[in-house]
Amino acid sequence: MDLFSRSWTALRTAVAALPDEDFARPSGCTGWLVRDLVCHLIIDAQDVLITLVTPAATEPTVDAVTYWTVADQPPTGDDPLDALIVRLAAAYEDPHLLTFHFDDVGAAAGRAAELADPGARVSTQDMVLTVGDYLTAYVLEWTLHHLDLIAHLPGAAEPPADGLARARAMLEEIAGAAFPASFTDKDALRVGTGRRQPTEAERAELGELAGKLPFVVG
């Protein structure tokens, strides 16, 4: 719960610090500008709010790791939902309108998470899991998207170190293997999810794991 809050607060703070011109820069998500990514985060925050008020009476079917579905190809930006995000983001026109909406919904999602019972069960996307597992799963979401936000913004604030470490650990559980110790948490997450290609040296260190990349979580 605390790690969810720290990761989410750090991401919201990074967005709030962006100058207007940065919203038109590319993000780490293929086909999305920074403004598109922020618009996606608004929908993420709405999903958190919806899920936390959708109780379930049955036993959990997934945990923080098995919550994620895994594809072997990164998104191209051509998916209809991805294209819708781009149109929605463009409709804001003024970055201040976008950040106001993000801060408003994002703060509500953060408060809801702090007030939630971690042992309660909730339902989302035909899955049942505890609130604690759901919020832990979102540490991976917030951390990856924080890296996406700052991918082309040198000097921007990075995700919390403990969030990076937890996100890496979850990705390694998904992969069923550990990334080399020489990889930083950021490199493991970016390479592991296909956000960048490994160098030849990194590929050699990855060994058999290189042939299984990427693990595209969604």
XYZ file of N, CA and C in Angstrom:
654
model
N 0.831 -1.199 0.000
C 0.000 0.000 0.000
C 0.870 1.255 0.000
N 1.887 1.278 0.897
C 2.771 2.438 0.966
C 3.555 2.617 -0.325
N 3.975 1.513 -0.917
C 4.755 1.600 -2.147
C 3.895 2.076 -3.312
N 2.647 1.657 -3.348
C 1.712 2.197 -4.338
C 1.644 3.716 -4.188
N 1.451 4.184 -2.969
C 1.307 5.622 -2.734
C 2.566 6.390 -3.113
N 3.730 5.854 -2.744
C 4.974 6.550 -3.079
C 5.191 6.592 -4.590
N 4.936 5.493 -5.257
C 5.133 5.440 -6.709
C 4.163 6.370 -7.423
N 2.916 6.376 -6.979
C 1.888 7.218 -7.603
C 2.152 8.691 -7.325
N 2.536 9.009 -6.110
C 2.840 10.403 -5.774
C 4.026 10.902 -6.590
N 5.040 10.065 -6.741
C 6.217 10.463 -7.521
C 5.853 10.716 -8.975
N 4.998 9.873 -9.535
C 4.587 10.048 -10.925
C 3.747 11.304 -11.084
N 2.820 11.529 -10.182
C 1.985 12.737 -10.255
C 2.838 13.999 -10.090
N 3.825 13.935 -9.215
C 4.706 15.078 -9.006
C 5.535 15.361 -10.256
N 5.995 14.302 -10.914
C 6.782 14.474 -12.141
C 5.943 15.121 -13.234
N 4.684 14.714 -13.347
C 3.800 15.326 -14.347
C 3.568 16.794 -14.018
N 3.326 17.095 -12.756
C 3.052 18.476 -12.346
C 4.233 19.401 -12.621
N 5.438 18.856 -12.638
C 6.638 19.675 -12.833
C 6.958 19.937 -14.304
N 6.222 19.297 -15.227
C 6.552 19.438 -16.640
C 6.216 20.827 -17.168
N 7.122 21.471 -17.888
C 6.764 22.711 -18.589
C 5.864 22.381 -19.772
N 5.117 23.362 -20.233
C 4.136 23.130 -21.298
C 4.739 22.461 -22.529
N 5.946 22.872 -22.898
C 6.529 22.360 -24.146
C 6.833 20.864 -24.075
N 6.993 20.319 -22.877
C 7.312 18.898 -22.763
C 6.140 18.000 -23.112
N 4.929 18.519 -23.076
C 3.764 17.693 -23.388
C 3.724 17.304 -24.863
N 4.429 18.044 -25.701
C 4.472 17.734 -27.135
C 5.685 16.878 -27.500
N 6.472 16.488 -26.519
C 7.638 15.648 -26.787
C 7.211 14.174 -26.807
N 8.007 13.321 -27.446
C 7.669 11.891 -27.449
C 7.820 11.285 -26.064
N 7.022 10.279 -25.795
C 7.156 9.515 -24.560
C 7.835 8.189 -24.878
N 7.975 7.352 -23.870
C 8.557 6.040 -24.091
C 7.571 5.024 -24.640
N 6.323 5.421 -24.846
C 5.294 4.555 -25.434
C 5.212 4.837 -26.933
N 5.409 3.821 -27.741
C 5.411 3.988 -29.195
C 4.121 4.661 -29.663
N 4.262 5.738 -30.430
C 3.116 6.429 -30.999
C 2.462 7.445 -30.092
N 2.941 7.578 -28.873
C 2.342 8.517 -27.919
C 3.304 9.633 -27.559
N 2.764 10.843 -27.545
C 3.471 11.976 -26.965
C 3.283 11.941 -25.452
N 3.993 12.808 -24.762
C 3.840 12.889 -23.308
C 2.391 13.198 -22.948
N 1.741 14.080 -23.694
C 0.349 14.420 -23.377
C -0.561 13.197 -23.502
N -0.275 12.318 -24.468
C -1.069 11.107 -24.638
C -0.889 10.177 -23.444
N 0.346 10.068 -22.984
C 0.627 9.226 -21.826
C -0.106 9.749 -20.598
N -0.092 11.065 -20.389
C -0.782 11.642 -19.231
C -2.282 11.383 -19.323
N -2.834 11.463 -20.528
C -4.247 11.154 -20.718
C -4.523 9.697 -20.351
N -3.634 8.805 -20.734
C -3.764 7.388 -20.357
C -3.728 7.227 -18.842
N -2.900 8.000 -18.169
C -2.810 7.914 -16.713
C -4.111 8.363 -16.049
N -4.829 9.286 -16.661
C -6.143 9.672 -16.144
C -7.079 8.467 -16.170
N -7.056 7.733 -17.268
C -7.900 6.542 -17.375
C -7.449 5.472 -16.390
N -6.145 5.331 -16.197
C -5.625 4.417 -15.178
C -6.175 4.777 -13.796
N -6.141 6.062 -13.470
C -6.634 6.510 -12.163
C -8.124 6.226 -12.019
N -8.872 6.407 -13.092
C -10.291 6.083 -13.064
C -10.502 4.593 -12.827
N -9.665 3.770 -13.452
C -9.755 2.319 -13.255
C -9.506 1.950 -11.796
N -8.536 2.617 -11.173
C -8.260 2.359 -9.760
C -9.491 2.694 -8.921
N -10.077 3.844 -9.165
C -11.271 4.247 -8.412
C -12.413 3.258 -8.610
N -12.641 2.839 -9.844
C -13.728 1.905 -10.139
C -13.487 0.564 -9.453
N -12.270 0.067 -9.557
C -11.965 -1.250 -8.987
C -12.090 -1.250 -7.472
N -11.636 -0.191 -6.825
C -11.668 -0.159 -5.365
C -13.080 -0.093 -4.804
N -14.062 0.248 -5.629
C -15.460 0.251 -5.167
C -16.262 -0.850 -5.872
N -15.541 -1.890 -6.333
C -16.208 -3.033 -6.956
C -15.858 -4.279 -6.137
N -16.565 -4.498 -5.028
C -16.226 -5.621 -4.153
C -16.550 -6.971 -4.792
N -15.830 -7.985 -4.351
C -16.052 -9.350 -4.828
C -16.251 -10.258 -3.622
N -17.151 -11.228 -3.776
C -17.445 -12.143 -2.679
C -16.758 -13.489 -2.857
N -16.151 -13.729 -4.008
C -15.519 -15.012 -4.286
C -14.030 -14.974 -3.956
N -13.398 -16.139 -4.010
C -11.975 -16.239 -3.717
C -11.150 -15.575 -4.821
N -9.961 -15.052 -4.469
C -9.102 -14.443 -5.503
C -8.733 -15.450 -6.583
N -8.688 -14.963 -7.800
C -8.262 -15.784 -8.939
C -6.866 -15.416 -9.426
N -6.369 -14.257 -9.033
C -5.027 -13.812 -9.427
C -4.391 -13.066 -8.269
N -3.074 -12.860 -8.371
C -2.370 -12.033 -7.397
C -1.705 -10.863 -8.129
N -0.759 -10.193 -7.471
C -0.152 -8.995 -8.056
C 0.630 -9.283 -9.330
N 1.127 -10.520 -9.474
C 1.910 -10.879 -10.655
C 1.032 -11.493 -11.738
N 0.186 -12.448 -11.355
C -0.648 -13.124 -12.359
C -1.793 -12.237 -12.849
N -1.990 -11.094 -12.215
C -2.936 -10.085 -12.706
C -2.600 -9.669 -14.138
N -1.303 -9.652 -14.456
C -0.863 -9.130 -15.746
C -0.965 -10.173 -16.855
N -1.457 -9.730 -18.009
C -1.364 -10.548 -19.208
C -0.071 -10.164 -19.918
N 0.508 -11.101 -20.635
C 1.814 -10.872 -21.244
C 1.739 -11.140 -22.742
N 2.175 -10.172 -23.524
C 2.278 -10.320 -24.973
C 3.754 -10.346 -25.344
N 4.041 -10.757 -26.579
C 5.453 -10.828 -26.993
C 5.837 -9.729 -27.978
N 4.895 -8.805 -28.240
C 5.191 -7.691 -29.138
C 4.732 -6.384 -28.507
N 5.602 -5.372 -28.464
C 5.191 -4.069 -27.921
C 4.074 -3.465 -28.756
N 3.235 -2.633 -28.158
C 2.173 -1.970 -28.929
C 2.763 -1.058 -29.989
N 2.034 -0.924 -31.099
C 2.487 -0.094 -32.214
C 1.856 1.295 -32.204
N 0.819 1.456 -31.367
C 0.083 2.718 -31.362
C -1.111 2.692 -32.283
N -1.296 1.582 -33.012
C -2.399 1.477 -33.973
C -3.657 0.875 -33.372
N -3.578 0.343 -32.154
C -4.753 -0.228 -31.505
C -5.836 0.854 -31.379
N -7.128 0.498 -31.580
C -8.198 1.508 -31.508
C -8.222 2.279 -30.187
N -7.970 1.575 -29.075
C -7.964 2.281 -27.789
C -6.785 3.236 -27.700
N -5.631 2.817 -28.207
C -4.465 3.704 -28.221
C -4.752 4.945 -29.059
N -5.408 4.738 -30.198
C -5.740 5.867 -31.071
C -6.748 6.797 -30.407
N -7.679 6.219 -29.647
C -8.653 7.039 -28.924
C -7.958 7.925 -27.901
N -6.959 7.380 -27.209
C -6.208 8.154 -26.217
C -5.589 9.380 -26.868
N -5.034 9.206 -28.058
C -4.400 10.324 -28.770
C -5.430 11.410 -29.070
N -6.617 11.014 -29.495
C -7.663 12.005 -29.811
C -8.144 12.710 -28.544
N -8.295 11.960 -27.473
C -8.726 12.567 -26.217
C -7.696 13.572 -25.714
N -6.424 13.194 -25.787
C -5.365 14.087 -25.309
C -5.331 15.378 -26.122
N -5.503 15.257 -27.435
C -5.481 16.440 -28.302
C -6.646 17.373 -27.992
N -7.754 16.813 -27.536
C -8.940 17.627 -27.254
C -8.727 18.578 -26.084
N -7.772 18.265 -25.203
C -7.512 19.163 -24.079
C -6.888 20.479 -24.547
N -6.111 20.440 -25.638
C -5.446 21.621 -26.221
C -4.468 22.272 -25.245
N -4.955 22.841 -24.159
C -4.084 23.503 -23.171
C -3.568 22.460 -22.175
N -2.245 22.325 -22.049
C -1.702 21.348 -21.089
C -2.218 21.541 -19.668
N -2.563 22.780 -19.304
C -3.034 23.029 -17.949
C -4.384 22.364 -17.691
N -5.219 22.248 -18.721
C -6.484 21.534 -18.561
C -6.241 20.052 -18.329
N -5.266 19.518 -19.046
C -4.919 18.110 -18.902
C -4.354 17.823 -17.509
N -3.430 18.667 -17.058
C -2.820 18.429 -15.748
C -3.815 18.664 -14.615
N -4.753 19.588 -14.810
C -5.782 19.811 -13.785
C -6.635 18.555 -13.627
N -7.072 17.990 -14.738
C -7.888 16.778 -14.686
C -7.094 15.621 -14.088
N -5.842 15.500 -14.513
C -4.997 14.423 -13.991
C -4.799 14.567 -12.487
N -4.501 15.773 -12.026
C -4.280 15.984 -10.596
C -5.544 15.704 -9.798
N -6.690 16.104 -10.344
C -7.963 15.923 -9.655
C -8.297 14.440 -9.489
N -8.282 13.703 -10.592
C -8.615 12.281 -10.544
C -7.499 11.487 -9.869
N -6.255 11.881 -10.130
C -5.124 11.182 -9.535
C -5.100 11.295 -8.025
N -5.420 12.475 -7.500
C -5.457 12.652 -6.048
C -6.563 11.803 -5.435
N -7.708 11.727 -6.119
C -8.819 10.914 -5.625
C -8.429 9.438 -5.580
N -7.741 8.966 -6.625
C -7.302 7.571 -6.655
C -6.309 7.297 -5.520
N -5.421 8.247 -5.275
C -4.458 8.091 -4.193
C -5.131 8.014 -2.835
N -6.134 8.875 -2.603
C -6.859 8.850 -1.326
C -7.638 7.547 -1.165
N -8.269 7.103 -2.233
C -9.038 5.858 -2.175
C -8.141 4.681 -1.822
N -6.938 4.662 -2.382
C -5.994 3.578 -2.089
C -5.571 3.600 -0.623
N -5.346 4.783 -0.080
C -4.931 4.897 1.311
C -6.031 4.444 2.272
N -7.286 4.645 1.878
C -8.415 4.311 2.743
C -8.872 2.863 2.605
N -8.424 2.192 1.553
C -8.912 0.839 1.263
C -8.342 -0.189 2.232
N -9.127 -1.245 2.470
C -8.693 -2.376 3.295
C -7.878 -3.317 2.413
N -6.588 -3.509 2.703
C -5.756 -4.336 1.827
C -6.218 -5.786 1.734
N -6.962 -6.253 2.730
C -7.430 -7.634 2.702
C -8.756 -7.826 1.989
N -9.420 -6.741 1.654
C -10.705 -6.847 0.955
C -10.486 -7.370 -0.458
N -11.520 -7.998 -1.014
C -11.421 -8.517 -2.376
C -12.184 -7.621 -3.329
N -11.595 -7.401 -4.497
C -12.225 -6.577 -5.524
C -12.203 -7.317 -6.853
N -13.038 -6.840 -7.762
C -13.146 -7.473 -9.077
C -12.821 -6.462 -10.170
N -12.072 -6.919 -11.155
C -11.756 -6.095 -12.318
C -11.421 -7.002 -13.494
N -11.937 -6.678 -14.665
C -11.643 -7.427 -15.890
C -11.869 -8.937 -15.708
N -12.957 -9.281 -15.039
C -13.319 -10.683 -14.794
C -12.307 -11.413 -13.915
N -11.529 -10.676 -13.135
C -10.583 -11.249 -12.182
C -10.958 -10.795 -10.785
N -10.589 -11.614 -9.800
C -10.781 -11.258 -8.395
C -9.424 -11.307 -7.705
N -9.132 -10.279 -6.934
C -7.879 -10.246 -6.169
C -8.051 -9.355 -4.960
N -7.125 -9.462 -4.016
C -7.207 -8.586 -2.851
C -6.799 -7.170 -3.241
N -7.267 -6.231 -2.452
C -6.877 -4.835 -2.676
C -5.365 -4.691 -2.602
N -4.751 -5.375 -1.636
C -3.299 -5.290 -1.498
C -2.579 -5.757 -2.743
N -3.022 -6.876 -3.326
C -2.399 -7.369 -4.551
C -2.674 -6.435 -5.729
N -3.888 -5.908 -5.787
C -4.229 -4.992 -6.881
C -3.328 -3.753 -6.856
N -3.176 -3.174 -5.691
C -2.347 -1.973 -5.586
C -0.872 -2.288 -5.813
N -0.434 -3.460 -5.390
C 0.945 -3.858 -5.662
C 1.169 -4.034 -7.163
N 0.197 -4.613 -7.846
C 0.303 -4.754 -9.304
C 0.511 -3.395 -9.963
N -0.148 -2.386 -9.424
C -0.048 -1.056 -10.028
C 1.283 -0.369 -9.759
N 2.070 -0.884 -8.840
C 3.433 -0.356 -8.690
C 4.204 -0.582 -9.993
N 3.985 -1.719 -10.624
C 4.626 -1.986 -11.922
C 4.111 -1.012 -12.976
N 2.817 -0.781 -12.998
C 2.220 0.157 -13.965
C 2.780 1.559 -13.772
N 2.755 2.043 -12.549
C 3.239 3.420 -12.296
C 4.722 3.558 -12.617
N 5.495 2.547 -12.263
C 6.942 2.633 -12.472
C 7.280 2.615 -13.958
N 6.674 1.709 -14.715
C 6.931 1.661 -16.157
C 6.514 2.965 -16.825
N 5.362 3.480 -16.450
C 4.899 4.717 -17.097
C 5.679 5.941 -16.626
N 6.227 5.887 -15.430
C 7.121 6.974 -15.014
C 8.367 6.969 -15.905
N 8.888 5.778 -16.168
C 10.032 5.679 -17.087
C 9.645 6.144 -18.487
N 8.428 5.832 -18.923
C 7.948 6.299 -20.228
C 7.865 7.822 -20.267
N 7.373 8.389 -19.170
C 7.200 9.844 -19.101
C 8.517 10.568 -19.305
N 9.579 10.066 -18.696
C 10.858 10.784 -18.696
C 11.838 10.254 -19.738
N 11.372 9.354 -20.606
C 12.275 8.700 -21.564
C 13.064 9.690 -22.404
N 12.454 10.818 -22.754
C 13.121 11.820 -23.598
C 13.191 13.174 -22.896
N 13.207 13.121 -21.568
C 13.254 14.353 -20.776
C 14.434 14.295 -19.814
N 15.635 14.583 -20.289
C 16.818 14.536 -19.427
C 16.650 15.441 -18.210
N 17.015 14.927 -17.068
C 16.942 15.732 -15.855
C 15.636 15.620 -15.109
N 14.633 14.973 -15.699
C 13.347 14.828 -15.012
C 13.488 13.852 -13.849
N 12.654 14.042 -12.837
C 12.712 13.189 -11.646
C 12.380 11.743 -11.998
N 13.134 10.808 -11.430
C 12.964 9.394 -11.725
C 12.021 8.727 -10.725
N 11.567 7.505 -11.024
C 10.718 6.778 -10.072
C 11.491 6.474 -8.791
N 10.787 6.246 -7.680
C 11.465 5.893 -6.432
C 12.262 4.601 -6.588
N 13.392 4.530 -5.918
C 14.260 3.352 -6.028
C 13.562 2.078 -5.573
N 12.755 2.168 -4.494
C 12.083 0.955 -4.023
C 10.977 0.527 -4.976
N 10.375 1.480 -5.687
C 9.397 1.133 -6.701
C 10.052 0.448 -7.891
N 11.200 0.943 -8.303
C 11.949 0.312 -9.390
C 12.331 -1.120 -9.018
N 12.797 -1.307 -7.784
C 13.214 -2.643 -7.348
C 12.032 -3.606 -7.302
N 10.894 -3.133 -6.799
C 9.708 -4.011 -6.721
C 9.182 -4.317 -8.116
N 9.184 -3.336 -8.996
C 8.725 -3.558 -10.369
C 9.627 -4.569 -11.072
N 10.920 -4.443 -10.863
C 11.853 -5.414 -11.460
C 11.573 -6.821 -10.932
N 11.362 -6.926 -9.623
C 11.099 -8.239 -9.031
C 9.838 -8.860 -9.619
N 8.807 -8.046 -9.834
C 7.572 -8.569 -10.433
C 7.808 -9.003 -11.868
N 8.568 -8.205 -12.624
C 8.849 -8.567 -14.009
C 9.654 -9.867 -14.068
N 10.576 -10.039 -13.132
C 11.357 -11.275 -13.107
C 10.476 -12.479 -12.768
N 9.472 -12.272 -11.912
C 8.512 -13.355 -11.652
C 7.728 -13.685 -12.911
N 7.317 -12.660 -13.641
C 6.587 -12.859 -14.894
C 7.460 -13.605 -15.894
N 8.734 -13.207 -15.961
C 9.671 -13.815 -16.914
C 10.097 -15.210 -16.490
N 9.990 -15.498 -15.198
C 10.452 -16.780 -14.694
C 11.962 -16.878 -14.644
N 12.628 -15.738 -14.635
C 14.092 -15.711 -14.600
C 14.538 -14.331 -14.134
N 15.733 -14.284 -13.569
C 16.299 -13.017 -13.111
C 17.112 -12.371 -14.226
N 17.061 -11.060 -14.288
C 17.926 -10.332 -15.204
C 19.322 -10.258 -14.593
N 20.347 -10.127 -15.416
C 21.714 -10.092 -14.878
C 21.884 -9.013 -13.812
N 22.699 -9.311 -12.817
C 22.933 -8.363 -11.731
C 23.548 -7.063 -12.235
N 24.218 -7.117 -13.383
C 24.839 -5.913 -13.940
C 23.805 -4.933 -14.500
N 22.586 -5.412 -14.745
C 21.529 -4.540 -15.251
C 20.991 -3.686 -14.104
N 20.892 -2.390 -14.316
C 20.185 -1.565 -13.345
C 18.702 -1.932 -13.402
N 17.966 -1.528 -12.388
C 16.526 -1.796 -12.399
C 15.868 -1.139 -13.613
N 16.295 0.079 -13.933
C 15.718 0.765 -15.099
C 16.005 0.002 -16.381
N 17.231 -0.462 -16.548
C 17.578 -1.196 -17.758
C 16.817 -2.516 -17.837
N 16.694 -3.208 -16.718
C 15.955 -4.475 -16.708
C 14.509 -4.251 -17.132
N 13.897 -3.187 -16.639
C 12.501 -2.905 -16.962
C 12.337 -2.463 -18.416
N 13.221 -1.605 -18.872
C 13.099 -1.107 -20.250
C 13.400 -2.201 -21.271
N 14.473 -2.943 -21.047
C 14.827 -4.025 -21.966
C 13.816 -5.167 -21.848
N 13.462 -5.494 -20.618
C 12.580 -6.627 -20.395
C 11.198 -6.462 -20.987
N 10.708 -5.217 -21.054
C 9.369 -4.973 -21.590
C 9.395 -4.469 -23.033
N 10.567 -4.467 -23.646
C 10.655 -4.065 -25.048
C 10.678 -2.577 -25.286
N 10.917 -1.810 -24.236
C 10.964 -0.362 -24.408
C 12.267 0.074 -25.074
N 13.271 -0.752 -25.009
C 14.472 -0.554 -25.815
C 15.115 -1.908 -26.091
N 15.876 -1.956 -27.157
C 16.572 -3.187 -27.515
C 17.853 -3.332 -26.685
N 18.196 -4.554 -26.295
C 19.464 -4.731 -25.573
C 20.653 -4.508 -26.495
N 21.738 -4.006 -25.939
C 22.978 -3.904 -26.691
C 23.529 -5.318 -26.909
N 24.534 -5.434 -27.755
C 25.134 -6.754 -27.986
C 25.721 -7.316 -26.691
N 26.344 -6.451 -25.905
C 26.915 -6.899 -24.634
C 25.816 -7.359 -23.682
N 24.722 -6.609 -23.634
C 23.608 -6.987 -22.765
C 22.979 -8.299 -23.231
N 22.848 -8.446 -24.537
C 22.270 -9.680 -25.078
C 23.112 -10.895 -24.683
N 24.425 -10.722 -24.728
C 25.306 -11.820 -24.335
C 25.122 -12.163 -22.860
N 24.970 -11.141 -22.027
C 24.751 -11.378 -20.599
C 23.404 -12.034 -20.331
N 22.412 -11.688 -21.134
C 21.076 -12.242 -20.940
C 21.021 -13.729 -21.242
N 21.863 -14.184 -22.145
C 21.883 -15.602 -22.494
C 20.562 -16.058 -23.083
N 20.031 -17.174 -22.578
C 18.789 -17.735 -23.104
C 17.598 -16.802 -22.911
N 17.660 -15.964 -21.883
C 16.551 -15.035 -21.609
C 16.364 -14.065 -22.768
N 17.442 -13.747 -23.487
C 17.339 -12.807 -24.605
C 16.351 -13.291 -25.659
N 16.272 -14.601 -25.849
C 15.369 -15.161 -26.860
C 13.923 -15.097 -26.452
N 13.637 -14.816 -25.177
C 12.254 -14.755 -24.697
C 11.713 -13.328 -24.656
N 12.578 -12.371 -24.879
C 12.164 -10.961 -24.800
C 11.363 -10.571 -26.037
N 10.458 -9.570 -25.873
C 10.134 -8.850 -24.645
C 8.954 -9.483 -23.908
N 8.773 -9.071 -22.648
C 7.604 -9.442 -21.869
C 6.743 -8.180 -21.775
N 5.789 -8.080 -22.651
C 4.957 -6.868 -22.739
C 3.743 -7.050 -21.832
N 3.744 -6.350 -20.714
C 2.660 -6.526 -19.739
C 1.550 -5.510 -19.978
N 0.331 -5.981 -19.765
C -0.804 -5.095 -19.965
C -2.060 -5.665 -19.329
